[in-house]
């Protein structure tokens, strides 16, 4: 662990503020994949925890699965210390340099840090292989990936209590894609098809992004990073919602962005579009479905009493009765000096900057928390998108 890492990890639990929101029984935290940008999610969770927002369900893809596993796999008073342990470990390969806020200087250092990662790997996460892939025997992990992800297994085992993760109070869902079938797979500690015993393999599989990292074998099947198919667990959570829910959807790649002005901007913008997974599109489709459900429910309520007890009417009402949901989008906004390499730039200074931005994003949302609170109390569904500082955009079902 880096020498500059805080040494107060096991301090007594901090006093928590009274939550500014009336919380429903189910509070979900959904974490996108995004590599080094994942410390933004840690900052989000830290501020939510300080505000007394108790999360009952965490779901993640790739680095989001790592953060989710650490949250679900630790008691509340140890979660932040374990998140810090992970992020200070993986950012320990480069010093924490204090840089002037001058874009071209920050961009130069940012690109140098990303190059260092490409050359030497990330401590506690992955390391370059000894031999080039063309020299490795066909069919081996070394022949189909540039790095060895074995260090991540040890880091996860040091940061996660797997028994608590599987049997504790916080539900965990993580996703990956089957290399051979191309199908998406979710492992869920409280899944509808039966609980899955999740271990380090499932988290590593969720983040096994090719061709950098090798696929992970689980029960005879091989898996790659879930972000190849969908970089957000939003659809999985909404498909299995059973009661009123408040969702904090933390996105590391914005769907909307400016027109590129030079070739380096093209790579960055292409990655944003690819990995944003159309989060707004998913939520818009969900809200349209909720409006349709409301219309059907209104019609059912107008049926004569004898028809309301009809078996088909009861089944239809059960389908509609899944509770309200309010989705709060917290989206990472890139700095001017960041490039398309920002998801594998693991320098300490950038990690801390992302973390701070995560805290700020929650703070900006809570300034408009009365809008969210009104919906929760009224049992209505909506999405809330902080598309600019102090501007919380609401879309009702």
Short mmCIF file of C-alpha atoms in Angstrom, two decimals:
data_model
loop_
_atom_site.label_atom_id
_atom_site.label_comp_id
_atom_site.label_asym_id
_atom_site.label_seq_id
_atom_site.Cartn_x
_atom_site.Cartn_y
_atom_site.Cartn_z
CA UNK A 1 0.00 0.00 0.00
CA UNK A 2 1.26 3.46 -0.83
CA UNK A 3 2.97 5.28 2.00
CA UNK A 4 0.72 8.33 1.61
CA UNK A 5 -2.41 6.30 2.23
CA UNK A 6 -4.46 7.41 5.26
CA UNK A 7 -3.80 5.29 8.35
CA UNK A 8 -7.18 5.71 10.08
CA UNK A 9 -9.04 2.97 8.21
CA UNK A 10 -10.32 1.21 11.32
CA UNK A 11 -11.42 4.32 13.18
CA UNK A 12 -14.79 4.20 14.91
CA UNK A 13 -17.82 4.73 12.67
CA UNK A 14 -18.36 8.43 11.86
CA UNK A 15 -21.50 10.19 12.99
CA UNK A 16 -23.95 10.19 10.12
CA UNK A 17 -26.26 13.02 9.21
CA UNK A 18 -30.00 12.50 9.01
CA UNK A 19 -30.85 11.64 5.41
CA UNK A 20 -32.30 14.60 3.47
CA UNK A 21 -34.70 12.22 1.67
CA UNK A 22 -37.62 10.05 2.84
CA UNK A 23 -36.20 6.68 1.78
CA UNK A 24 -38.32 3.81 0.46
CA UNK A 25 -37.54 0.26 1.60
CA UNK A 26 -35.36 -0.40 -1.46
CA UNK A 27 -32.45 1.92 -2.26
CA UNK A 28 -30.26 0.78 -5.16
CA UNK A 29 -26.83 2.02 -6.19
CA UNK A 30 -26.00 1.18 -9.83
CA UNK A 31 -22.39 1.45 -10.96
CA UNK A 32 -21.18 1.56 -14.57
CA UNK A 33 -17.87 0.24 -15.81
CA UNK A 34 -15.13 2.77 -16.50
CA UNK A 35 -11.78 1.64 -15.11
CA UNK A 36 -9.88 4.44 -13.40
CA UNK A 37 -13.01 6.61 -13.39
CA UNK A 38 -14.46 4.28 -10.75
CA UNK A 39 -13.11 6.43 -7.92
CA UNK A 40 -15.91 8.87 -8.86
CA UNK A 41 -18.31 6.13 -7.68
CA UNK A 42 -16.40 5.79 -4.42
CA UNK A 43 -16.84 9.52 -3.84
CA UNK A 44 -20.56 9.20 -4.57
CA UNK A 45 -20.95 6.39 -2.06
CA UNK A 46 -18.92 8.21 0.58
CA UNK A 47 -21.19 11.27 0.44
CA UNK A 48 -24.39 9.18 0.38
CA UNK A 49 -23.13 7.29 3.42
CA UNK A 50 -22.36 10.52 5.26
CA UNK A 51 -25.91 11.69 4.52
CA UNK A 52 -27.37 8.51 6.02
CA UNK A 53 -28.62 7.03 2.74
CA UNK A 54 -28.60 3.28 3.45
CA UNK A 55 -28.14 1.29 0.25
CA UNK A 56 -29.89 -2.10 0.18
CA UNK A 57 -28.94 -3.21 -3.35
CA UNK A 58 -25.72 -2.58 -5.28
CA UNK A 59 -25.27 -3.64 -8.88
CA UNK A 60 -22.24 -3.11 -11.08
CA UNK A 61 -20.35 -3.80 -14.26
CA UNK A 62 -16.53 -3.98 -14.52
CA UNK A 63 -14.98 -1.47 -12.06
CA UNK A 64 -18.53 -0.86 -10.85
CA UNK A 65 -18.66 -4.54 -9.87
CA UNK A 66 -15.44 -4.08 -7.85
CA UNK A 67 -16.82 -1.10 -5.94
CA UNK A 68 -20.16 -2.89 -5.48
CA UNK A 69 -18.46 -5.99 -4.08
CA UNK A 70 -16.49 -3.93 -1.57
CA UNK A 71 -19.67 -2.19 -0.40
CA UNK A 72 -21.71 -5.40 -0.11
CA UNK A 73 -18.79 -7.36 1.31
CA UNK A 74 -18.10 -5.20 4.36
CA UNK A 75 -20.08 -4.00 7.40
CA UNK A 76 -21.13 -0.34 7.15
CA UNK A 77 -18.34 1.03 9.36
CA UNK A 78 -15.63 -0.66 7.25
CA UNK A 79 -16.89 0.09 3.74
CA UNK A 80 -15.13 3.40 3.27
CA UNK A 81 -11.84 2.13 4.68
CA UNK A 82 -11.93 -0.81 2.27
CA UNK A 83 -12.81 1.42 -0.68
CA UNK A 84 -9.87 3.65 0.21
CA UNK A 85 -7.61 0.65 0.59
CA UNK A 86 -8.49 -0.52 -2.91
CA UNK A 87 -8.16 2.87 -4.58
CA UNK A 88 -4.94 3.82 -2.82
CA UNK A 89 -3.50 0.45 -3.83
CA UNK A 90 -4.32 0.72 -7.53
CA UNK A 91 -3.19 4.35 -7.71
CA UNK A 92 0.07 3.59 -5.89
CA UNK A 93 2.19 3.20 -9.02
CA UNK A 94 2.59 6.95 -9.50
CA UNK A 95 3.20 9.76 -7.02
CA UNK A 96 0.54 12.27 -6.05
CA UNK A 97 1.83 15.32 -7.89
CA UNK A 98 0.42 18.77 -7.24
CA UNK A 99 -0.12 20.28 -10.66
CA UNK A 100 -1.13 23.78 -11.77
CA UNK A 101 -4.63 24.08 -13.19
CA UNK A 102 -3.33 24.64 -16.70
CA UNK A 103 -4.98 22.36 -19.23
CA UNK A 104 -2.02 21.63 -21.49
CA UNK A 105 0.20 20.75 -18.50
CA UNK A 106 -2.47 18.53 -16.97
CA UNK A 107 -3.08 16.86 -20.34
CA UNK A 108 0.63 16.09 -20.79
CA UNK A 109 0.91 14.52 -17.32
CA UNK A 110 -2.37 12.68 -17.85
CA UNK A 111 -1.11 11.08 -21.08
CA UNK A 112 2.23 10.21 -19.48
CA UNK A 113 0.41 8.49 -16.61
CA UNK A 114 -1.75 6.52 -19.03
CA UNK A 115 1.40 5.47 -20.89
CA UNK A 116 2.93 4.29 -17.62
CA UNK A 117 -0.09 2.09 -17.00
CA UNK A 118 0.10 0.66 -20.51
CA UNK A 119 3.76 -0.18 -19.96
CA UNK A 120 3.86 -1.39 -16.36
CA UNK A 121 0.23 -2.21 -15.45
CA UNK A 122 -1.64 -1.21 -12.30
CA UNK A 123 -0.55 -2.31 -8.78
CA UNK A 124 -3.01 -4.74 -7.26
CA UNK A 125 -4.97 -5.04 -10.51
CA UNK A 126 -3.00 -6.27 -13.54
CA UNK A 127 0.60 -6.62 -14.74
CA UNK A 128 2.16 -7.05 -18.19
CA UNK A 129 3.00 -10.57 -19.27
CA UNK A 130 6.61 -11.67 -19.51
CA UNK A 131 6.34 -12.73 -23.16
CA UNK A 132 4.51 -11.05 -26.06
CA UNK A 133 1.21 -12.66 -27.01
CA UNK A 134 2.43 -13.99 -30.43
CA UNK A 135 5.05 -16.08 -28.62
CA UNK A 136 2.57 -17.72 -26.23
CA UNK A 137 1.05 -21.18 -26.93
CA UNK A 138 -2.26 -21.03 -28.76
CA UNK A 139 -5.28 -21.20 -26.47
CA UNK A 140 -3.46 -20.00 -23.35
CA UNK A 141 -4.41 -16.85 -21.44
CA UNK A 142 -1.12 -15.29 -22.54
CA UNK A 143 -2.01 -15.79 -26.20
CA UNK A 144 -5.32 -13.90 -25.95
CA UNK A 145 -4.54 -11.06 -23.55
CA UNK A 146 -1.76 -8.55 -22.94
CA UNK A 147 -1.91 -8.48 -19.14
CA UNK A 148 -2.22 -10.89 -16.23
CA UNK A 149 -5.13 -10.01 -13.90
CA UNK A 150 -4.07 -12.36 -11.07
CA UNK A 151 -3.11 -9.43 -8.77
CA UNK A 152 -6.77 -8.35 -8.71
CA UNK A 153 -7.78 -11.63 -7.07
CA UNK A 154 -5.45 -10.99 -4.12
CA UNK A 155 -6.60 -7.37 -3.82
CA UNK A 156 -10.28 -8.37 -3.81
CA UNK A 157 -9.68 -11.06 -1.20
CA UNK A 158 -8.00 -8.45 1.01
CA UNK A 159 -10.87 -5.97 0.62
CA UNK A 160 -13.99 -8.20 0.62
CA UNK A 161 -15.57 -10.54 3.17
CA UNK A 162 -17.14 -13.04 0.76
CA UNK A 163 -19.36 -14.69 3.39
CA UNK A 164 -20.84 -11.33 4.34
CA UNK A 165 -21.20 -10.39 0.68
CA UNK A 166 -23.28 -13.51 -0.02
CA UNK A 167 -25.24 -13.73 3.22
CA UNK A 168 -25.35 -10.14 4.44
CA UNK A 169 -28.08 -7.49 4.22
CA UNK A 170 -26.98 -5.84 0.96
CA UNK A 171 -28.01 -7.50 -2.30
CA UNK A 172 -25.31 -7.66 -4.99
CA UNK A 173 -25.70 -8.11 -8.77
CA UNK A 174 -22.81 -8.16 -11.24
CA UNK A 175 -22.82 -8.79 -14.99
CA UNK A 176 -20.49 -10.28 -17.60
CA UNK A 177 -20.74 -11.70 -21.13
CA UNK A 178 -20.21 -15.35 -22.11
CA UNK A 179 -17.33 -15.37 -24.61
CA UNK A 180 -18.64 -18.30 -26.65
CA UNK A 181 -22.40 -17.70 -26.66
CA UNK A 182 -22.28 -13.90 -26.60
CA UNK A 183 -25.07 -13.93 -24.01
CA UNK A 184 -25.14 -11.59 -21.04
CA UNK A 185 -25.02 -13.23 -17.61
CA UNK A 186 -25.94 -11.75 -14.24
CA UNK A 187 -24.87 -13.20 -10.92
CA UNK A 188 -27.16 -12.11 -8.12
CA UNK A 189 -26.96 -12.95 -4.43
CA UNK A 190 -30.77 -12.83 -4.36
CA UNK A 191 -31.56 -13.72 -7.94
CA UNK A 192 -34.98 -14.88 -9.14
CA UNK A 193 -33.49 -18.16 -10.37
CA UNK A 194 -31.77 -18.87 -7.07
CA UNK A 195 -28.99 -17.16 -5.18
CA UNK A 196 -25.46 -17.24 -6.65
CA UNK A 197 -22.42 -17.66 -4.39
CA UNK A 198 -20.27 -14.83 -5.69
CA UNK A 199 -16.50 -14.87 -5.25
CA UNK A 200 -13.50 -13.06 -6.73
CA UNK A 201 -13.92 -14.87 -10.09
CA UNK A 202 -17.30 -13.25 -10.75
CA UNK A 203 -15.97 -9.76 -10.06
CA UNK A 204 -12.87 -10.36 -12.19
CA UNK A 205 -15.05 -11.74 -15.02
CA UNK A 206 -17.22 -8.62 -14.96
CA UNK A 207 -14.09 -6.51 -15.53
CA UNK A 208 -12.16 -8.77 -17.93
CA UNK A 209 -12.02 -6.28 -20.80
CA UNK A 210 -10.37 -7.75 -23.92
CA UNK A 211 -7.80 -7.75 -25.34
CA UNK A 212 -6.08 -6.31 -22.29
CA UNK A 213 -7.34 -8.80 -19.71
CA UNK A 214 -7.97 -12.54 -20.06
CA UNK A 215 -11.41 -14.16 -19.83
CA UNK A 216 -12.31 -15.75 -16.51
CA UNK A 217 -13.56 -19.32 -16.24
CA UNK A 218 -16.58 -20.03 -14.02
CA UNK A 219 -18.24 -23.46 -13.98
CA UNK A 220 -16.84 -24.41 -17.36
CA UNK A 221 -17.81 -21.17 -19.13
CA UNK A 222 -15.52 -18.25 -20.01
CA UNK A 223 -16.52 -14.62 -19.44
CA UNK A 224 -15.44 -11.15 -20.54
CA UNK A 225 -16.28 -7.65 -19.30
CA UNK A 226 -20.05 -7.04 -19.22
CA UNK A 227 -19.53 -3.58 -20.73
CA UNK A 228 -19.09 -5.22 -24.13
CA UNK A 229 -22.87 -5.82 -24.16
CA UNK A 230 -24.24 -3.32 -21.64
CA UNK A 231 -22.21 -1.09 -19.37
CA UNK A 232 -24.99 -0.40 -16.89
CA UNK A 233 -27.02 -2.76 -14.67
CA UNK A 234 -30.10 -0.53 -14.83
CA UNK A 235 -32.27 -2.88 -16.91
CA UNK A 236 -31.48 -5.86 -14.64
CA UNK A 237 -32.54 -3.98 -11.53
CA UNK A 238 -35.73 -2.57 -13.04
CA UNK A 239 -36.68 -6.00 -14.40
CA UNK A 240 -36.53 -7.43 -10.88
CA UNK A 241 -38.03 -4.56 -8.91
CA UNK A 242 -40.66 -5.73 -6.39
CA UNK A 243 -41.46 -2.60 -4.36
CA UNK A 244 -41.00 1.17 -4.26
CA UNK A 245 -37.40 2.00 -5.06
CA UNK A 246 -34.97 4.91 -5.13
CA UNK A 247 -32.13 4.38 -7.62
CA UNK A 248 -28.83 6.24 -7.77
CA UNK A 249 -27.47 5.51 -11.26
CA UNK A 250 -23.77 6.47 -11.42
CA UNK A 251 -22.57 6.79 -15.02
CA UNK A 252 -18.90 7.20 -15.90
CA UNK A 253 -19.44 7.91 -19.60
CA UNK A 254 -21.88 10.66 -20.60
CA UNK A 255 -24.21 9.85 -23.48
CA UNK A 256 -24.30 13.49 -24.58
CA UNK A 257 -21.21 15.45 -25.56
CA UNK A 258 -19.78 18.07 -27.94
CA UNK A 259 -18.88 17.54 -31.57
CA UNK A 260 -15.17 16.48 -31.82
CA UNK A 261 -12.79 19.18 -33.02
CA UNK A 262 -9.66 17.07 -33.56
CA UNK A 263 -8.80 13.40 -34.00
CA UNK A 264 -8.00 12.85 -30.32
CA UNK A 265 -11.52 14.06 -29.49
CA UNK A 266 -12.96 11.41 -31.80
CA UNK A 267 -11.54 8.54 -29.75
CA UNK A 268 -12.84 10.07 -26.54
CA UNK A 269 -16.31 10.76 -27.90
CA UNK A 270 -16.56 7.30 -29.48
CA UNK A 271 -15.82 5.71 -26.11
CA UNK A 272 -18.45 7.87 -24.38
CA UNK A 273 -21.12 6.78 -26.85
CA UNK A 274 -20.10 3.10 -26.76
CA UNK A 275 -20.03 2.73 -22.98
CA UNK A 276 -22.79 5.09 -21.89
CA UNK A 277 -25.16 2.22 -22.80
CA UNK A 278 -27.95 4.67 -23.66
CA UNK A 279 -28.89 5.12 -20.02
CA UNK A 280 -31.32 7.90 -20.84
CA UNK A 281 -32.89 5.74 -23.55
CA UNK A 282 -33.43 2.91 -21.06
CA UNK A 283 -35.03 5.23 -18.52
CA UNK A 284 -37.20 6.91 -21.17
CA UNK A 285 -38.46 3.50 -22.32
CA UNK A 286 -39.12 2.58 -18.70
CA UNK A 287 -41.15 5.74 -18.10
CA UNK A 288 -43.21 5.08 -21.23
CA UNK A 289 -43.88 1.57 -19.95
CA UNK A 290 -44.94 2.99 -16.59
CA UNK A 291 -47.40 5.34 -18.30
CA UNK A 292 -48.85 2.37 -20.19
CA UNK A 293 -49.13 0.44 -16.93
CA UNK A 294 -50.95 3.35 -15.33
CA UNK A 295 -53.47 3.41 -18.20
CA UNK A 296 -54.07 -0.35 -17.89
CA UNK A 297 -54.48 -0.07 -14.12
CA UNK A 298 -57.01 2.74 -14.56
CA UNK A 299 -59.00 0.53 -16.91
CA UNK A 300 -58.86 -2.41 -14.48
CA UNK A 301 -60.19 -0.16 -11.72
CA UNK A 302 -63.25 0.60 -13.90
CA UNK A 303 -64.17 -3.05 -14.33
CA UNK A 304 -67.32 -4.32 -12.63
CA UNK A 305 -66.61 -6.02 -9.33
CA UNK A 306 -67.28 -9.52 -10.63
CA UNK A 307 -64.75 -9.04 -13.47
CA UNK A 308 -62.05 -7.69 -11.13
CA UNK A 309 -61.80 -11.13 -9.53
CA UNK A 310 -61.35 -12.82 -12.90
CA UNK A 311 -58.08 -14.84 -13.01
CA UNK A 312 -56.78 -12.90 -16.03
CA UNK A 313 -57.49 -9.57 -14.35
CA UNK A 314 -55.67 -10.69 -11.18
CA UNK A 315 -52.63 -11.84 -13.16
CA UNK A 316 -52.54 -8.56 -15.05
CA UNK A 317 -52.74 -6.57 -11.80
CA UNK A 318 -49.84 -8.59 -10.35
CA UNK A 319 -47.71 -7.71 -13.38
CA UNK A 320 -48.45 -4.03 -12.86
CA UNK A 321 -47.90 -4.04 -9.11
CA UNK A 322 -44.12 -3.57 -8.82
CA UNK A 323 -44.02 -0.23 -7.02
CA UNK A 324 -42.82 3.24 -7.99
CA UNK A 325 -39.22 4.10 -8.84
CA UNK A 326 -37.28 7.34 -8.83
CA UNK A 327 -33.96 7.28 -10.69
CA UNK A 328 -31.30 9.86 -9.91
CA UNK A 329 -28.56 10.08 -12.55
CA UNK A 330 -25.11 11.08 -11.34
CA UNK A 331 -22.89 11.44 -14.41
CA UNK A 332 -19.13 11.97 -14.51
CA UNK A 333 -18.15 15.02 -16.56
CA UNK A 334 -14.67 14.87 -18.08
CA UNK A 335 -12.13 17.59 -17.40
CA UNK A 336 -10.91 19.60 -20.38
CA UNK A 337 -7.47 17.97 -20.12
CA UNK A 338 -8.75 14.37 -20.09
CA UNK A 339 -8.51 12.23 -23.21
CA UNK A 340 -9.91 8.90 -24.37
CA UNK A 341 -7.27 7.33 -22.10
CA UNK A 342 -8.98 8.59 -18.96
CA UNK A 343 -10.40 5.17 -18.05
CA UNK A 344 -6.91 3.67 -17.67
CA UNK A 345 -5.12 6.64 -16.14
CA UNK A 346 -4.63 5.51 -12.54
CA UNK A 347 -2.45 8.30 -11.13
CA UNK A 348 -3.03 9.25 -7.50
CA UNK A 349 -3.84 12.89 -8.23
CA UNK A 350 -6.42 12.01 -10.88
CA UNK A 351 -7.97 9.35 -8.64
CA UNK A 352 -8.45 11.89 -5.87
CA UNK A 353 -9.89 14.41 -8.36
CA UNK A 354 -12.48 11.86 -9.55
CA UNK A 355 -13.34 10.98 -5.94
CA UNK A 356 -13.93 14.63 -5.11
CA UNK A 357 -16.14 15.06 -8.17
CA UNK A 358 -18.29 12.13 -7.00
CA UNK A 359 -18.88 13.82 -3.66
CA UNK A 360 -19.72 17.10 -5.41
CA UNK A 361 -22.23 15.39 -7.71
CA UNK A 362 -24.22 14.10 -4.74
CA UNK A 363 -24.07 17.51 -3.08
CA UNK A 364 -25.47 19.21 -6.17
CA UNK A 365 -28.35 16.73 -6.35
CA UNK A 366 -29.22 17.10 -2.68
CA UNK A 367 -29.59 20.85 -3.14
CA UNK A 368 -32.67 19.96 -5.20
CA UNK A 369 -33.69 17.02 -3.04
CA UNK A 370 -37.14 18.44 -2.38
CA UNK A 371 -38.18 17.47 -5.93
CA UNK A 372 -37.10 13.86 -5.36
CA UNK A 373 -38.65 13.76 -1.89
CA UNK A 374 -42.02 14.92 -3.23
CA UNK A 375 -42.13 12.05 -5.70
CA UNK A 376 -41.10 9.45 -3.12
CA UNK A 377 -43.81 10.57 -0.71
CA UNK A 378 -46.45 10.67 -3.45
CA UNK A 379 -45.54 7.22 -4.79
CA UNK A 380 -44.84 8.59 -8.27
CA UNK A 381 -42.13 7.51 -10.72
CA UNK A 382 -39.64 9.82 -12.40
CA UNK A 383 -36.02 10.25 -13.46
CA UNK A 384 -33.81 13.10 -12.31
CA UNK A 385 -30.82 14.15 -14.37
CA UNK A 386 -28.30 16.70 -13.13
CA UNK A 387 -27.41 17.86 -16.63
CA UNK A 388 -25.68 21.00 -15.34
CA UNK A 389 -24.71 22.35 -11.90
CA UNK A 390 -27.82 23.38 -9.94
CA UNK A 391 -30.10 22.17 -12.77
CA UNK A 392 -31.95 18.99 -11.88
CA UNK A 393 -34.05 17.92 -14.86
CA UNK A 394 -37.13 15.84 -14.01
CA UNK A 395 -39.04 13.46 -16.28
CA UNK A 396 -42.30 12.09 -14.91
CA UNK A 397 -43.92 8.76 -15.70
#
